[in-house]
């Protein structure tokens, strides 16, 4: 960092200890967003599954709002013709409603609609071929018969849980019915009912009201509401039929790991509840193994949702365009298996699959929810070879207004990434290239783990030049989006969502107004000289104004951070106080200046040098793609080879030279490109020779060389080198490069620039994905995931 080009680096959000404490539920936010340690009630007194205990526990709280439960109760009272003398008003408050298999023994079962009230357990069955009930609002209700009732609060003595069979045995104090069995289809239903029944007798611990709880006002699915507003769409599989309850922690959702296909139950992950809509293709290209892997990925996502997470499903590529298949449903909904098994390619070969239309329908699904979880996102999977960009602006505007991030997955070699990248980048999401179909589940797992690790939303770094600052904004790099005010005194860098363990480095370069009292020339920044020569190879950019040394103590830059707090209904929060950057420079007499050489610049911090190198690699990869798109493959190769050489030299602590006349005599090299391997070998030998350990570049006479920075991470340098080397492999083979390498380079550019990754496929992805515990956890779960039909997948 020099006095003429000060840089500002934003520090990391959280460390590993903070992540572990939050994940275990031992942290709660204070009004200043500082985290304070607490011990949650549900960790103080665990209750055994097989019996009640006198230990205090957190009371069971239904997932649905009171209004929704009230509507269910009202509908139930109207649907049953004969209550056989039962007094409905004495049932208590409705707690759960589900379709459950019940029996007096474990031999014969029947599936009934069960309602668990505070005092009663009611079982009903729908009547067949009977005129429905029409309510005052015009709603059609099916008529039902009362099949049984148990005064559960009075007669329940013990609950025995058979987790392997998902059966609850209710031991009752009634001679005619000593035991009653409930069998469930999913692990979530089993755990929810077990907790609700045990809670009927367990003494409740006093609830701490100092911290408000997150109260979603929905039944866990909005499919009915969405269906009423879209009568013209194709009929979908209903997402109604299960109510999700269970212990509720303030603003967190424990992830459910009770999949039938997982051999071991894992500890839940506490996170802010999510609403996720997955958009999938059902075009004719999704045949055989590809559709099976897609369904396997969807099953994995469903089974790794938290108790309060909800997922919707939209298809595109059929003759009906974008079709909502499942509304916002929790993983406790018993229709997931049937729905996922029914997915098959239905599109015609001549039909163009419009991925943008699928994203638009996903936005419809999110916009028409009765209530929303704090975090909403869209996962967009596409193998479409067509690029429809007409409606991208409309979808992006809707997503930005609703604060919905779009994460896109480009599946296979034939997909067109342009629309996917535009949708993701403009909504502050990410594009993930899935070349190998078998990696789709890992990629989706990494994104889901990242979403479940979000701590701050819509983070923005606000920069201001305070009164009296002689500086002007020159360049801001390292953010997802950058905006400068018309006055030139304010700027804003958007960082998107931050996760526990995340780190963002934003570089801010400033120009200082010249000091007219001195005619002494300012020392030239070696880095700017280096980058300007490289940019000349890539087409050149406008250079900044000459920067003259300031000679007085001045405040330069004021930085503040704002973010939406998912724990407080998305309200904007700020740091307790902004950060001020000021520099002190002592004036020098003109006589002394005339008798000495220009003052050397202040050595920059190693982290700033490393971030500059990262952004340099990302920028040069982007420029190389621009050259390739114009057919200048040789020039793109030359640019990347020179970038690779410079990064290797900087990683070793020296500044290797650029080729002479690098910005002026490229035309002849374009027609006669040097051999790639020979050129790389020559440059490597030059960079490592003793003669080149000193800076003998053409710029050394007028600039100060960048000193050796011992803090530069060699692993990061190797990762950048590997990304550039991979892009060089097929750059002189246009057909292969456009089919495969271009997509990988586009993803690498996004990973390096945004410092976000979701898989461990490449070295650069591994460096950033390894910081997020949620990403590592879900990818590990994906690797352990074993479907019952794995063998059939391999055979197909």
PDB file of N, CA and C in Angstrom, residues 593-656:
ATOM      1  N   UNK A 593      14.011  18.099  -1.299  1.00  0.00           N
ATOM      2  CA  UNK A 593      13.468  17.304  -2.398  1.00  0.00           C
ATOM      3  C   UNK A 593      14.352  17.389  -3.638  1.00  0.00           C
ATOM      4  N   UNK A 594      14.908  18.570  -3.851  1.00  0.00           N
ATOM      5  CA  UNK A 594      15.712  18.758  -5.057  1.00  0.00           C
ATOM      6  C   UNK A 594      17.013  18.003  -4.996  1.00  0.00           C
ATOM      7  N   UNK A 595      17.466  17.668  -3.791  1.00  0.00           N
ATOM      8  CA  UNK A 595      18.778  17.041  -3.644  1.00  0.00           C
ATOM      9  C   UNK A 595      18.725  15.543  -3.426  1.00  0.00           C
ATOM     10  N   UNK A 596      17.516  14.940  -3.539  1.00  0.00           N
ATOM     11  CA  UNK A 596      17.435  13.507  -3.300  1.00  0.00           C
ATOM     12  C   UNK A 596      16.523  12.852  -4.328  1.00  0.00           C
ATOM     13  N   UNK A 597      16.641  11.558  -4.413  1.00  0.00           N
ATOM     14  CA  UNK A 597      15.803  10.796  -5.344  1.00  0.00           C
ATOM     15  C   UNK A 597      14.394  10.668  -4.787  1.00  0.00           C
ATOM     16  N   UNK A 598      13.422  10.317  -5.632  1.00  0.00           N
ATOM     17  CA  UNK A 598      12.039  10.175  -5.157  1.00  0.00           C
ATOM     18  C   UNK A 598      11.933   9.195  -4.000  1.00  0.00           C
ATOM     19  N   UNK A 599      11.065   9.510  -3.060  1.00  0.00           N
ATOM     20  CA  UNK A 599      10.878   8.674  -1.879  1.00  0.00           C
ATOM     21  C   UNK A 599      10.260   7.331  -2.267  1.00  0.00           C
ATOM     22  N   UNK A 600      10.830   6.235  -1.805  1.00  0.00           N
ATOM     23  CA  UNK A 600      10.246   4.937  -2.141  1.00  0.00           C
ATOM     24  C   UNK A 600       8.869   4.772  -1.490  1.00  0.00           C
ATOM     25  N   UNK A 601       8.024   3.999  -2.132  1.00  0.00           N
ATOM     26  CA  UNK A 601       6.677   3.791  -1.626  1.00  0.00           C
ATOM     27  C   UNK A 601       6.683   2.863  -0.418  1.00  0.00           C
ATOM     28  N   UNK A 602       5.624   2.943   0.391  1.00  0.00           N
ATOM     29  CA  UNK A 602       5.489   2.085   1.555  1.00  0.00           C
ATOM     30  C   UNK A 602       5.122   0.685   1.096  1.00  0.00           C
ATOM     31  N   UNK A 603       5.816  -0.364   1.577  1.00  0.00           N
ATOM     32  CA  UNK A 603       5.483  -1.726   1.138  1.00  0.00           C
ATOM     33  C   UNK A 603       4.057  -2.086   1.517  1.00  0.00           C
ATOM     34  N   UNK A 604       3.304  -2.641   0.605  1.00  0.00           N
ATOM     35  CA  UNK A 604       1.919  -3.029   0.927  1.00  0.00           C
ATOM     36  C   UNK A 604       1.879  -4.278   1.791  1.00  0.00           C
ATOM     37  N   UNK A 605       0.763  -4.447   2.463  1.00  0.00           N
ATOM     38  CA  UNK A 605       0.561  -5.634   3.289  1.00  0.00           C
ATOM     39  C   UNK A 605       0.463  -6.861   2.384  1.00  0.00           C
ATOM     40  N   UNK A 606       0.969  -7.990   2.895  1.00  0.00           N
ATOM     41  CA  UNK A 606       0.989  -9.209   2.085  1.00  0.00           C
ATOM     42  C   UNK A 606      -0.416  -9.638   1.672  1.00  0.00           C
ATOM     43  N   UNK A 607      -1.401  -9.446   2.550  1.00  0.00           N
ATOM     44  CA  UNK A 607      -2.772  -9.837   2.202  1.00  0.00           C
ATOM     45  C   UNK A 607      -3.310  -8.999   1.046  1.00  0.00           C
ATOM     46  N   UNK A 608      -2.922  -7.730   1.007  1.00  0.00           N
ATOM     47  CA  UNK A 608      -3.380  -6.882  -0.095  1.00  0.00           C
ATOM     48  C   UNK A 608      -2.714  -7.312  -1.391  1.00  0.00           C
ATOM     49  N   UNK A 609      -1.426  -7.625  -1.324  1.00  0.00           N
ATOM     50  CA  UNK A 609      -0.734  -8.111  -2.519  1.00  0.00           C
ATOM     51  C   UNK A 609      -1.379  -9.401  -3.016  1.00  0.00           C
ATOM     52  N   UNK A 610      -1.703 -10.309  -2.102  1.00  0.00           N
ATOM     53  CA  UNK A 610      -2.311 -11.574  -2.510  1.00  0.00           C
ATOM     54  C   UNK A 610      -3.680 -11.354  -3.137  1.00  0.00           C
ATOM     55  N   UNK A 611      -4.475 -10.465  -2.547  1.00  0.00           N
ATOM     56  CA  UNK A 611      -5.794 -10.208  -3.121  1.00  0.00           C
ATOM     57  C   UNK A 611      -5.665  -9.555  -4.489  1.00  0.00           C
ATOM     58  N   UNK A 612      -4.672  -8.695  -4.656  1.00  0.00           N
ATOM     59  CA  UNK A 612      -4.430  -8.113  -5.967  1.00  0.00           C
ATOM     60  C   UNK A 612      -4.098  -9.200  -6.993  1.00  0.00           C
ATOM     61  N   UNK A 613      -3.322 -10.163  -6.576  1.00  0.00           N
ATOM     62  CA  UNK A 613      -2.957 -11.257  -7.472  1.00  0.00           C
ATOM     63  C   UNK A 613      -4.186 -12.098  -7.833  1.00  0.00           C
ATOM     64  N   UNK A 614      -5.039 -12.335  -6.852  1.00  0.00           N
ATOM     65  CA  UNK A 614      -6.268 -13.083  -7.135  1.00  0.00           C
ATOM     66  C   UNK A 614      -7.132 -12.348  -8.153  1.00  0.00           C
ATOM     67  N   UNK A 615      -7.341 -11.056  -7.913  1.00  0.00           N
ATOM     68  CA  UNK A 615      -8.177 -10.276  -8.823  1.00  0.00           C
ATOM     69  C   UNK A 615      -7.516 -10.118 -10.186  1.00  0.00           C
ATOM     70  N   UNK A 616      -6.174 -10.074 -10.207  1.00  0.00           N
ATOM     71  CA  UNK A 616      -5.475 -10.024 -11.484  1.00  0.00           C
ATOM     72  C   UNK A 616      -5.750 -11.289 -12.290  1.00  0.00           C
ATOM     73  N   UNK A 617      -5.657 -12.446 -11.641  1.00  0.00           N
ATOM     74  CA  UNK A 617      -5.926 -13.704 -12.339  1.00  0.00           C
ATOM     75  C   UNK A 617      -7.357 -13.745 -12.861  1.00  0.00           C
ATOM     76  N   UNK A 618      -8.317 -13.332 -12.025  1.00  0.00           N
ATOM     77  CA  UNK A 618      -9.718 -13.327 -12.459  1.00  0.00           C
ATOM     78  C   UNK A 618      -9.932 -12.382 -13.633  1.00  0.00           C
ATOM     79  N   UNK A 619      -9.329 -11.199 -13.556  1.00  0.00           N
ATOM     80  CA  UNK A 619      -9.513 -10.202 -14.614  1.00  0.00           C
ATOM     81  C   UNK A 619      -8.888 -10.673 -15.923  1.00  0.00           C
ATOM     82  N   UNK A 620      -7.702 -11.257 -15.852  1.00  0.00           N
ATOM     83  CA  UNK A 620      -7.041 -11.718 -17.074  1.00  0.00           C
ATOM     84  C   UNK A 620      -7.757 -12.919 -17.690  1.00  0.00           C
ATOM     85  N   UNK A 621      -8.322 -13.786 -16.869  1.00  0.00           N
ATOM     86  CA  UNK A 621      -9.137 -14.872 -17.409  1.00  0.00           C
ATOM     87  C   UNK A 621     -10.350 -14.321 -18.147  1.00  0.00           C
ATOM     88  N   UNK A 622     -10.966 -13.290 -17.579  1.00  0.00           N
ATOM     89  CA  UNK A 622     -12.117 -12.669 -18.238  1.00  0.00           C
ATOM     90  C   UNK A 622     -11.707 -12.003 -19.546  1.00  0.00           C
ATOM     91  N   UNK A 623     -10.563 -11.327 -19.554  1.00  0.00           N
ATOM     92  CA  UNK A 623     -10.097 -10.691 -20.780  1.00  0.00           C
ATOM     93  C   UNK A 623      -9.747 -11.736 -21.836  1.00  0.00           C
ATOM     94  N   UNK A 624      -9.185 -12.854 -21.395  1.00  0.00           N
ATOM     95  CA  UNK A 624      -8.860 -13.922 -22.336  1.00  0.00           C
ATOM     96  C   UNK A 624     -10.117 -14.483 -22.993  1.00  0.00           C
ATOM     97  N   UNK A 625     -11.190 -14.638 -22.220  1.00  0.00           N
ATOM     98  CA  UNK A 625     -12.451 -15.092 -22.815  1.00  0.00           C
ATOM     99  C   UNK A 625     -12.965 -14.085 -23.835  1.00  0.00           C
ATOM    100  N   UNK A 626     -12.770 -12.792 -23.562  1.00  0.00           N
ATOM    101  CA  UNK A 626     -13.166 -11.781 -24.527  1.00  0.00           C
ATOM    102  C   UNK A 626     -12.392 -11.892 -25.815  1.00  0.00           C
ATOM    103  N   UNK A 627     -11.102 -12.174 -25.710  1.00  0.00           N
ATOM    104  CA  UNK A 627     -10.293 -12.360 -26.912  1.00  0.00           C
ATOM    105  C   UNK A 627     -10.721 -13.606 -27.675  1.00  0.00           C
ATOM    106  N   UNK A 628     -11.014 -14.670 -26.951  1.00  0.00           N
ATOM    107  CA  UNK A 628     -11.462 -15.912 -27.606  1.00  0.00           C
ATOM    108  C   UNK A 628     -12.774 -15.690 -28.332  1.00  0.00           C
ATOM    109  N   UNK A 629     -13.682 -14.936 -27.727  1.00  0.00           N
ATOM    110  CA  UNK A 629     -14.967 -14.683 -28.377  1.00  0.00           C
ATOM    111  C   UNK A 629     -14.803 -13.906 -29.685  1.00  0.00           C
ATOM    112  N   UNK A 630     -13.699 -13.167 -29.814  1.00  0.00           N
ATOM    113  CA  UNK A 630     -13.430 -12.431 -31.054  1.00  0.00           C
ATOM    114  C   UNK A 630     -12.518 -13.202 -31.990  1.00  0.00           C
ATOM    115  N   UNK A 631     -12.251 -14.467 -31.652  1.00  0.00           N
ATOM    116  CA  UNK A 631     -11.431 -15.306 -32.513  1.00  0.00           C
ATOM    117  C   UNK A 631      -9.943 -15.120 -32.345  1.00  0.00           C
ATOM    118  N   UNK A 632      -9.485 -14.387 -31.347  1.00  0.00           N
ATOM    119  CA  UNK A 632      -8.064 -14.123 -31.145  1.00  0.00           C
ATOM    120  C   UNK A 632      -7.499 -15.105 -30.111  1.00  0.00           C
ATOM    121  N   UNK A 633      -7.484 -16.377 -30.466  1.00  0.00           N
ATOM    122  CA  UNK A 633      -7.068 -17.416 -29.527  1.00  0.00           C
ATOM    123  C   UNK A 633      -5.590 -17.298 -29.196  1.00  0.00           C
ATOM    124  N   UNK A 634      -4.749 -16.976 -30.183  1.00  0.00           N
ATOM    125  CA  UNK A 634      -3.316 -16.882 -29.921  1.00  0.00           C
ATOM    126  C   UNK A 634      -3.010 -15.742 -28.954  1.00  0.00           C
ATOM    127  N   UNK A 635      -3.677 -14.635 -29.132  1.00  0.00           N
ATOM    128  CA  UNK A 635      -3.459 -13.504 -28.246  1.00  0.00           C
ATOM    129  C   UNK A 635      -3.937 -13.821 -26.833  1.00  0.00           C
ATOM    130  N   UNK A 636      -5.061 -14.532 -26.719  1.00  0.00           N
ATOM    131  CA  UNK A 636      -5.551 -14.939 -25.397  1.00  0.00           C
ATOM    132  C   UNK A 636      -4.565 -15.874 -24.719  1.00  0.00           C
ATOM    133  N   UNK A 637      -3.993 -16.791 -25.498  1.00  0.00           N
ATOM    134  CA  UNK A 637      -2.986 -17.689 -24.934  1.00  0.00           C
ATOM    135  C   UNK A 637      -1.779 -16.911 -24.440  1.00  0.00           C
ATOM    136  N   UNK A 638      -1.311 -15.962 -25.233  1.00  0.00           N
ATOM    137  CA  UNK A 638      -0.156 -15.156 -24.851  1.00  0.00           C
ATOM    138  C   UNK A 638      -0.440 -14.373 -23.562  1.00  0.00           C
ATOM    139  N   UNK A 639      -1.628 -13.818 -23.450  1.00  0.00           N
ATOM    140  CA  UNK A 639      -1.997 -13.057 -22.252  1.00  0.00           C
ATOM    141  C   UNK A 639      -1.958 -13.941 -21.009  1.00  0.00           C
ATOM    142  N   UNK A 640      -2.515 -15.140 -21.094  1.00  0.00           N
ATOM    143  CA  UNK A 640      -2.567 -16.020 -19.926  1.00  0.00           C
ATOM    144  C   UNK A 640      -1.193 -16.561 -19.571  1.00  0.00           C
ATOM    145  N   UNK A 641      -0.352 -16.831 -20.561  1.00  0.00           N
ATOM    146  CA  UNK A 641       0.998 -17.309 -20.269  1.00  0.00           C
ATOM    147  C   UNK A 641       1.782 -16.243 -19.518  1.00  0.00           C
ATOM    148  N   UNK A 642       1.660 -14.989 -19.959  1.00  0.00           N
ATOM    149  CA  UNK A 642       2.369 -13.915 -19.266  1.00  0.00           C
ATOM    150  C   UNK A 642       1.810 -13.703 -17.861  1.00  0.00           C
ATOM    151  N   UNK A 643       0.517 -13.794 -17.714  1.00  0.00           N
ATOM    152  CA  UNK A 643      -0.079 -13.684 -16.377  1.00  0.00           C
ATOM    153  C   UNK A 643       0.416 -14.788 -15.460  1.00  0.00           C
ATOM    154  N   UNK A 644       0.477 -15.999 -15.994  1.00  0.00           N
ATOM    155  CA  UNK A 644       0.948 -17.136 -15.206  1.00  0.00           C
ATOM    156  C   UNK A 644       2.390 -16.936 -14.762  1.00  0.00           C
ATOM    157  N   UNK A 645       3.224 -16.409 -15.658  1.00  0.00           N
ATOM    158  CA  UNK A 645       4.627 -16.179 -15.323  1.00  0.00           C
ATOM    159  C   UNK A 645       4.762 -15.145 -14.214  1.00  0.00           C
ATOM    160  N   UNK A 646       4.000 -14.077 -14.302  1.00  0.00           N
ATOM    161  CA  UNK A 646       4.068 -13.018 -13.293  1.00  0.00           C
ATOM    162  C   UNK A 646       3.600 -13.529 -11.936  1.00  0.00           C
ATOM    163  N   UNK A 647       2.509 -14.295 -11.915  1.00  0.00           N
ATOM    164  CA  UNK A 647       2.017 -14.817 -10.648  1.00  0.00           C
ATOM    165  C   UNK A 647       3.024 -15.769 -10.017  1.00  0.00           C
ATOM    166  N   UNK A 648       3.698 -16.562 -10.834  1.00  0.00           N
ATOM    167  CA  UNK A 648       4.711 -17.465 -10.284  1.00  0.00           C
ATOM    168  C   UNK A 648       5.860 -16.664  -9.679  1.00  0.00           C
ATOM    169  N   UNK A 649       6.262 -15.614 -10.369  1.00  0.00           N
ATOM    170  CA  UNK A 649       7.327 -14.796  -9.835  1.00  0.00           C
ATOM    171  C   UNK A 649       6.954 -14.100  -8.551  1.00  0.00           C
ATOM    172  N   UNK A 650       5.743 -13.552  -8.507  1.00  0.00           N
ATOM    173  CA  UNK A 650       5.292 -12.882  -7.293  1.00  0.00           C
ATOM    174  C   UNK A 650       5.173 -13.858  -6.142  1.00  0.00           C
ATOM    175  N   UNK A 651       4.755 -15.056  -6.447  1.00  0.00           N
ATOM    176  CA  UNK A 651       4.661 -16.060  -5.395  1.00  0.00           C
ATOM    177  C   UNK A 651       6.009 -16.413  -4.803  1.00  0.00           C
ATOM    178  N   UNK A 652       7.068 -16.269  -5.622  1.00  0.00           N
ATOM    179  CA  UNK A 652       8.413 -16.537  -5.127  1.00  0.00           C
ATOM    180  C   UNK A 652       9.053 -15.309  -4.492  1.00  0.00           C
ATOM    181  N   UNK A 653       8.381 -14.152  -4.577  1.00  0.00           N
ATOM    182  CA  UNK A 653       8.906 -12.956  -3.948  1.00  0.00           C
ATOM    183  C   UNK A 653       9.624 -12.029  -4.885  1.00  0.00           C
ATOM    184  N   UNK A 654       9.623 -12.294  -6.190  1.00  0.00           N
ATOM    185  CA  UNK A 654      10.280 -11.429  -7.145  1.00  0.00           C
ATOM    186  C   UNK A 654       9.292 -10.977  -8.185  1.00  0.00           C
ATOM    187  N   UNK A 655       9.674 -10.007  -8.980  1.00  0.00           N
ATOM    188  CA  UNK A 655       8.821  -9.471 -10.031  1.00  0.00           C
ATOM    189  C   UNK A 655       9.453  -9.786 -11.373  1.00  0.00           C
ATOM    190  N   UNK A 656       9.077 -10.873 -12.050  1.00  0.00           N
ATOM    191  CA  UNK A 656       9.698 -11.219 -13.323  1.00  0.00           C
ATOM    192  C   UNK A 656       9.342 -10.193 -14.382  1.00  0.00           C
TER     193      UNK A 656
END
